[in-house]
PDB file of C-alpha atoms in Angstrom:
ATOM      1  CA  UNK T   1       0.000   0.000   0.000  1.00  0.00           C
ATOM      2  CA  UNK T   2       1.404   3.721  -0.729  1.00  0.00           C
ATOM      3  CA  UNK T   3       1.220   6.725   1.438  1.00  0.00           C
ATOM      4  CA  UNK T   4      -0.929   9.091  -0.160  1.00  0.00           C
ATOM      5  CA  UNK T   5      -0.665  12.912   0.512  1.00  0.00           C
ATOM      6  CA  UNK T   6      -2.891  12.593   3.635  1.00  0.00           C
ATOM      7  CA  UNK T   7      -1.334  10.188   4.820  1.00  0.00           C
ATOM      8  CA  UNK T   8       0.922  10.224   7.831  1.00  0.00           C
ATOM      9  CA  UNK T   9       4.945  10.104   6.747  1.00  0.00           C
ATOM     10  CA  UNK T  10       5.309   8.381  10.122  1.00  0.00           C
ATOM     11  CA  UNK T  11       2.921   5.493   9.629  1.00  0.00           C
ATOM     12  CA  UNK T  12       3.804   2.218  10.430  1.00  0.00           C
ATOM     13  CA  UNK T  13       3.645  -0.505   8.487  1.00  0.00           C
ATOM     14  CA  UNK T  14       2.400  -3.427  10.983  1.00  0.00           C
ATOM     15  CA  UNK T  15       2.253  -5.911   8.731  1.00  0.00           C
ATOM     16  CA  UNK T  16       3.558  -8.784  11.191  1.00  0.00           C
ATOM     17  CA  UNK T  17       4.939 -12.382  11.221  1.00  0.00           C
ATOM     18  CA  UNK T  18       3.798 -14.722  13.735  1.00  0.00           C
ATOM     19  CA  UNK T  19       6.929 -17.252  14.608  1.00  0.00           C
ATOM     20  CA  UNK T  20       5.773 -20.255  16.830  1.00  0.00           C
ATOM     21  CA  UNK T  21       8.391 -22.535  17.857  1.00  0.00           C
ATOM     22  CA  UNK T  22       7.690 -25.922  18.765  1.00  0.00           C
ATOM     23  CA  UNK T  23       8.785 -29.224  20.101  1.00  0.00           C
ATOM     24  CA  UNK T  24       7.303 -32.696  20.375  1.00  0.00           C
ATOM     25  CA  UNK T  25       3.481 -30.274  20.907  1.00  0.00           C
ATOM     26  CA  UNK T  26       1.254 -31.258  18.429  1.00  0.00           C
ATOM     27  CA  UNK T  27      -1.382 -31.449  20.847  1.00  0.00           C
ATOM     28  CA  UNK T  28      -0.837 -27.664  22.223  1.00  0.00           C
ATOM     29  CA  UNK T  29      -0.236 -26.637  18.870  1.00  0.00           C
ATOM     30  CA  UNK T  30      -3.056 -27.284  16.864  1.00  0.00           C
ATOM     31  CA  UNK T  31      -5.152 -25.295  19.885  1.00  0.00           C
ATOM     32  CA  UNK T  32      -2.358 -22.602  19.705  1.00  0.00           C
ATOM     33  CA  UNK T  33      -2.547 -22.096  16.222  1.00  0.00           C
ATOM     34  CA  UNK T  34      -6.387 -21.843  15.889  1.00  0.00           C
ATOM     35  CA  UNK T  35      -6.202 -19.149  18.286  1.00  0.00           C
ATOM     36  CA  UNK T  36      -3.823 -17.587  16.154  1.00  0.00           C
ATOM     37  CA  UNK T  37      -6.040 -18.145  13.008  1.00  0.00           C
ATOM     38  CA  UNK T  38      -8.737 -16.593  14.840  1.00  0.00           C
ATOM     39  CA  UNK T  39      -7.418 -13.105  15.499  1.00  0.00           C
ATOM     40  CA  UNK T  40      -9.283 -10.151  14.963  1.00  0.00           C
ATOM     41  CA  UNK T  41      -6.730  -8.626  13.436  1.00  0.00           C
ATOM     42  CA  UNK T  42      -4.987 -11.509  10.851  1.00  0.00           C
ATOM     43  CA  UNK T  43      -1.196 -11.945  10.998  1.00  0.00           C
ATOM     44  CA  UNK T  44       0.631 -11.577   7.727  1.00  0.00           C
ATOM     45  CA  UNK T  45       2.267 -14.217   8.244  1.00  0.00           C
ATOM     46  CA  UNK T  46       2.784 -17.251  10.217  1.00  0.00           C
ATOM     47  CA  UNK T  47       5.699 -19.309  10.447  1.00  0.00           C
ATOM     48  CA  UNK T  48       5.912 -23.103  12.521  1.00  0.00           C
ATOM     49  CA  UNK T  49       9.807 -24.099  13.280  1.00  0.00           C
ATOM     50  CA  UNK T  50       9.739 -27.281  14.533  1.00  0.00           C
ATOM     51  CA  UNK T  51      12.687 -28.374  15.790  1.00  0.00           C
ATOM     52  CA  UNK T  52      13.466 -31.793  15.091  1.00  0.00           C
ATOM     53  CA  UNK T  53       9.764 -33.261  16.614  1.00  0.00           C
ATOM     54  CA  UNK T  54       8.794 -36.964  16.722  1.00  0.00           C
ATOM     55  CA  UNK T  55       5.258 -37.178  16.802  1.00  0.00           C
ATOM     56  CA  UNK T  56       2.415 -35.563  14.979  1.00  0.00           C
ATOM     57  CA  UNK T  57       3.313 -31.935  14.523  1.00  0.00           C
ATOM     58  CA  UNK T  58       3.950 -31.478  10.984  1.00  0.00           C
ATOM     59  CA  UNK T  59       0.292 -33.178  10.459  1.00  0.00           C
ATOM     60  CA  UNK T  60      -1.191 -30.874  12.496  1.00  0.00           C
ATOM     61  CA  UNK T  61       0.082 -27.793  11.000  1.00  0.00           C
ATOM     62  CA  UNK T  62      -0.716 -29.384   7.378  1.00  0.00           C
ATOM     63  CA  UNK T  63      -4.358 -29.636   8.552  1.00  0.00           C
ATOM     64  CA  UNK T  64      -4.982 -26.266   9.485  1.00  0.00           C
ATOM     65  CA  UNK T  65      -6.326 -23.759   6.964  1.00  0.00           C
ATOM     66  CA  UNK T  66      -4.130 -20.514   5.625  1.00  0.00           C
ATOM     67  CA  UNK T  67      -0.794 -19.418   4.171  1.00  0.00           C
ATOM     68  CA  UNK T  68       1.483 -21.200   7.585  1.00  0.00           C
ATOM     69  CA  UNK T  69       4.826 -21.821   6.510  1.00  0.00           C
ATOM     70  CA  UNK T  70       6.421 -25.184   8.071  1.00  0.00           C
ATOM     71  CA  UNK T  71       9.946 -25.391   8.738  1.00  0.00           C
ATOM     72  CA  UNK T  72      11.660 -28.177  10.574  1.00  0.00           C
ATOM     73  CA  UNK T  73      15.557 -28.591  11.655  1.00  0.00           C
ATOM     74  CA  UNK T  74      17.006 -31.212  13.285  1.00  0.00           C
ATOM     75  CA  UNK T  75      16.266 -30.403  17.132  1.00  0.00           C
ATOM     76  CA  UNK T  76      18.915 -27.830  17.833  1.00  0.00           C
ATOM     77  CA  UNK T  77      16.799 -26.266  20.762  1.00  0.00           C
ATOM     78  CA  UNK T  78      14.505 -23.101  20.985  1.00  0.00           C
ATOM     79  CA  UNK T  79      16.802 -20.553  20.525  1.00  0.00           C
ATOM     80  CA  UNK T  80      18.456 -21.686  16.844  1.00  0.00           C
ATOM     81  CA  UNK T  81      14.837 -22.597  15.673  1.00  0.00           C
ATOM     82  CA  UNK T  82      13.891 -19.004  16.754  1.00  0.00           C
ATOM     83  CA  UNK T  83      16.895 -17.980  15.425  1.00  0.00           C
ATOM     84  CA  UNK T  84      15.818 -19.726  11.598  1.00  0.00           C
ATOM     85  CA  UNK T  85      12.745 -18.456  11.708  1.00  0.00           C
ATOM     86  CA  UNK T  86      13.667 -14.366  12.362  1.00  0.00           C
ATOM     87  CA  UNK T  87      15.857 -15.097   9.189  1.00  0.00           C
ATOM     88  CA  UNK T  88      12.943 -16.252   6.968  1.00  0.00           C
ATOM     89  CA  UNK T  89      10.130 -13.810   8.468  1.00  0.00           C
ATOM     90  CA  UNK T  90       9.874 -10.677   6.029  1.00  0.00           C
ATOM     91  CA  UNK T  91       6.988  -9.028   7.895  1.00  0.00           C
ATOM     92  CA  UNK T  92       8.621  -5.409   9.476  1.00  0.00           C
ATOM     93  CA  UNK T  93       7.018  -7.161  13.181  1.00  0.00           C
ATOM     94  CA  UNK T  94       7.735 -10.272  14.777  1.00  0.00           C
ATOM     95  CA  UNK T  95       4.925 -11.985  17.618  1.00  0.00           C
ATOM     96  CA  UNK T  96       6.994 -14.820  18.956  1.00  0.00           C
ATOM     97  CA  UNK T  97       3.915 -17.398  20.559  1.00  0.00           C
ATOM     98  CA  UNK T  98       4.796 -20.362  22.617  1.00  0.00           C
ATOM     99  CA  UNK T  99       3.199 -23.830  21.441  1.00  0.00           C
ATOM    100  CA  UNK T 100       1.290 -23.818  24.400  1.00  0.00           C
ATOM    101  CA  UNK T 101      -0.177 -20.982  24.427  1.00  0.00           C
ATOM    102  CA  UNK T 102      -3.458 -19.365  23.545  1.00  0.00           C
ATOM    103  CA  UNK T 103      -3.404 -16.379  22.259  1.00  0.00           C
ATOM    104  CA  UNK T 104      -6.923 -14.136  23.372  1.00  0.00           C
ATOM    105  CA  UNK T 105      -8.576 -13.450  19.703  1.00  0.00           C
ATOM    106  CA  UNK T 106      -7.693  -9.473  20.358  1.00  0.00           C
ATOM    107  CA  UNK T 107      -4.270  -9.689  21.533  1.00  0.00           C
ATOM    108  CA  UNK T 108      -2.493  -9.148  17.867  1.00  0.00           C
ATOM    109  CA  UNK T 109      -5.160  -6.155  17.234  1.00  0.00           C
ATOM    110  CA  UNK T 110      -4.338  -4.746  20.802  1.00  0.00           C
ATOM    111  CA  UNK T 111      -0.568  -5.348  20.483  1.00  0.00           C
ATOM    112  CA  UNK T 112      -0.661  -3.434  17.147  1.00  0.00           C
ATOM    113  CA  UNK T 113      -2.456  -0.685  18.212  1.00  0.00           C
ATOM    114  CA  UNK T 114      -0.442   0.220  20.435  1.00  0.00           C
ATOM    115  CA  UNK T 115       2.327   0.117  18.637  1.00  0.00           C
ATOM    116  CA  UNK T 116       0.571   2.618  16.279  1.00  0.00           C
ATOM    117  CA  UNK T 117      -0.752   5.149  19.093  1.00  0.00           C
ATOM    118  CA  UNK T 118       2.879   5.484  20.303  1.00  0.00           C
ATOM    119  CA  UNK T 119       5.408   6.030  17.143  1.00  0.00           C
ATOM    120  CA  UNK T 120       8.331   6.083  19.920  1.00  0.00           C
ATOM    121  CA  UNK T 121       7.577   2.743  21.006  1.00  0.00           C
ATOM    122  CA  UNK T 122      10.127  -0.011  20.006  1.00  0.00           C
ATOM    123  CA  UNK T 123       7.824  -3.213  21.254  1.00  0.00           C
ATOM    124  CA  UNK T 124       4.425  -3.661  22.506  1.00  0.00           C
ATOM    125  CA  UNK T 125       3.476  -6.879  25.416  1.00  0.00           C
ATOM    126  CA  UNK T 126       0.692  -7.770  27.113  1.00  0.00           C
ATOM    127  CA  UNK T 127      -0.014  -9.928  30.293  1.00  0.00           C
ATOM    128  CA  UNK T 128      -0.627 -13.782  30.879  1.00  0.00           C
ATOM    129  CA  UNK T 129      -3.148 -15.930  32.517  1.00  0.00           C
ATOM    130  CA  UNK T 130      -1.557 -19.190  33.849  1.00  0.00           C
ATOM    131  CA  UNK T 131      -4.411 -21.960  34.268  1.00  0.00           C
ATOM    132  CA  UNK T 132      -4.774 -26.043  33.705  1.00  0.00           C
ATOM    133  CA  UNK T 133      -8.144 -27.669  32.712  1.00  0.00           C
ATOM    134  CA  UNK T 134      -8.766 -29.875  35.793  1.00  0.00           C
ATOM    135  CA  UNK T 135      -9.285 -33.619  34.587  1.00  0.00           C
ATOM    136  CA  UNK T 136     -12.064 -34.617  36.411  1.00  0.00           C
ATOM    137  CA  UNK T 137     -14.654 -31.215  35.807  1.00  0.00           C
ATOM    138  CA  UNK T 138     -13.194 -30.317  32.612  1.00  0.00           C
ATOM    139  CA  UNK T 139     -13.274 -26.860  34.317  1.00  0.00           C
ATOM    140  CA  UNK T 140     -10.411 -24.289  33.213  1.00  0.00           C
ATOM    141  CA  UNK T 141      -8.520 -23.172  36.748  1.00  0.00           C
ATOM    142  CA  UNK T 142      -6.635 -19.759  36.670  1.00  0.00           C
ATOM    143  CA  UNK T 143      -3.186 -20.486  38.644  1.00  0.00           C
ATOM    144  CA  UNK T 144      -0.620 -17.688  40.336  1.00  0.00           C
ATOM    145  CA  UNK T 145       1.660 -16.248  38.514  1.00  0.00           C
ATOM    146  CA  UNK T 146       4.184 -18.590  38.953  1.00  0.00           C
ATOM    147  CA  UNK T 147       7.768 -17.479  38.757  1.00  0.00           C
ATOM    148  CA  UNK T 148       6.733 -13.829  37.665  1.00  0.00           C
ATOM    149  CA  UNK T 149       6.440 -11.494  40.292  1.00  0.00           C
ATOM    150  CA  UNK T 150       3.497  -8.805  40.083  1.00  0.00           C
ATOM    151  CA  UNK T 151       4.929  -5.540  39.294  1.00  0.00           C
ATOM    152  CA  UNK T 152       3.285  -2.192  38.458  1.00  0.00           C
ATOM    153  CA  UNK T 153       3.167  -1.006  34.739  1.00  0.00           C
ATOM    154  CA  UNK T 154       6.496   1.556  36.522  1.00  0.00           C
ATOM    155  CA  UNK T 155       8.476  -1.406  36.413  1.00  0.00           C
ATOM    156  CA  UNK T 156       8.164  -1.470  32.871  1.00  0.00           C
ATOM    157  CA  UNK T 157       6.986   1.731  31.266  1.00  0.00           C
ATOM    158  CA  UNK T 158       8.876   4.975  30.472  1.00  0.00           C
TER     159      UNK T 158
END
């Protein structure tokens, strides 16, 4: 798209790659990446790097609808398949998303947003919810934060 004389010189383009690295998941990741598929705001593009998995992963990202590129290595842990996929992303923002994770159907429209509202900011986050689905309900239960220690939005803010 080209900036037309109303438009803002400092626009952003948030066109953004979605990386999700993965390992031996295939169950998280198929719930992961519908989440992702799901977003109010699409991602540009999403990239798997599977590093070096033994059971079912590559057939679950095959079964899912949309442009996902799959790339697999031979397991050389998280960081080098992170580190494969930044070099193939070509979208100017990166949203790295754990396996496990599921990503709230806003959070890539929030994320950007803010990134547009503030043309000094370098990187956007947003919190977590820990929780478990208890076996024997079925019934999702929130957890603590685990090893992250509540802190005010001082702690991280300018």
């Amino acid at each position: 798209m080209q900036m037309t004389d109303t438009a803002s010189a400092d626009a952003r383009d948030m066109r953004t790659t979605v990386i999700i690295p993965t390992f031996n998941r295939a169950a998280y990741l198929s719930q992961c990446l519908d989440a992702i598929l799901a977003q109010t705001r699409q991602p540009d593009e999403i990239i798997v790097i599977d590093d070096g998995s033994t059971d079912e992963t590559a057939t679950v990202v095959h079964s899912k609808p949309g442009p996902i590129i799959f790339l697999s290595q031979k397991n050389s842990g998280k960081s080098a398949a992170l580190n494969r996929a930044l070099e193939a992303a070509i979208m100017p923002y990166i949203w790295i998303v754990d396996d496990d994770d599921l990503a709230a159907t806003d959070a890539l429209e929030r994320l950007s947003n803010a990134l547009e509202r503030d043309p000094d900011a370098d990187f956007a986050y947003g919190r977590h919810d820990r929780f478990r689905v208890n076996d024997k309900t079925g019934r999702c239960e929130h957890l603590p934060t685990g090893y992250w220690v509540d802190c005010g939005a001082d702690d991280f803010l300018v």
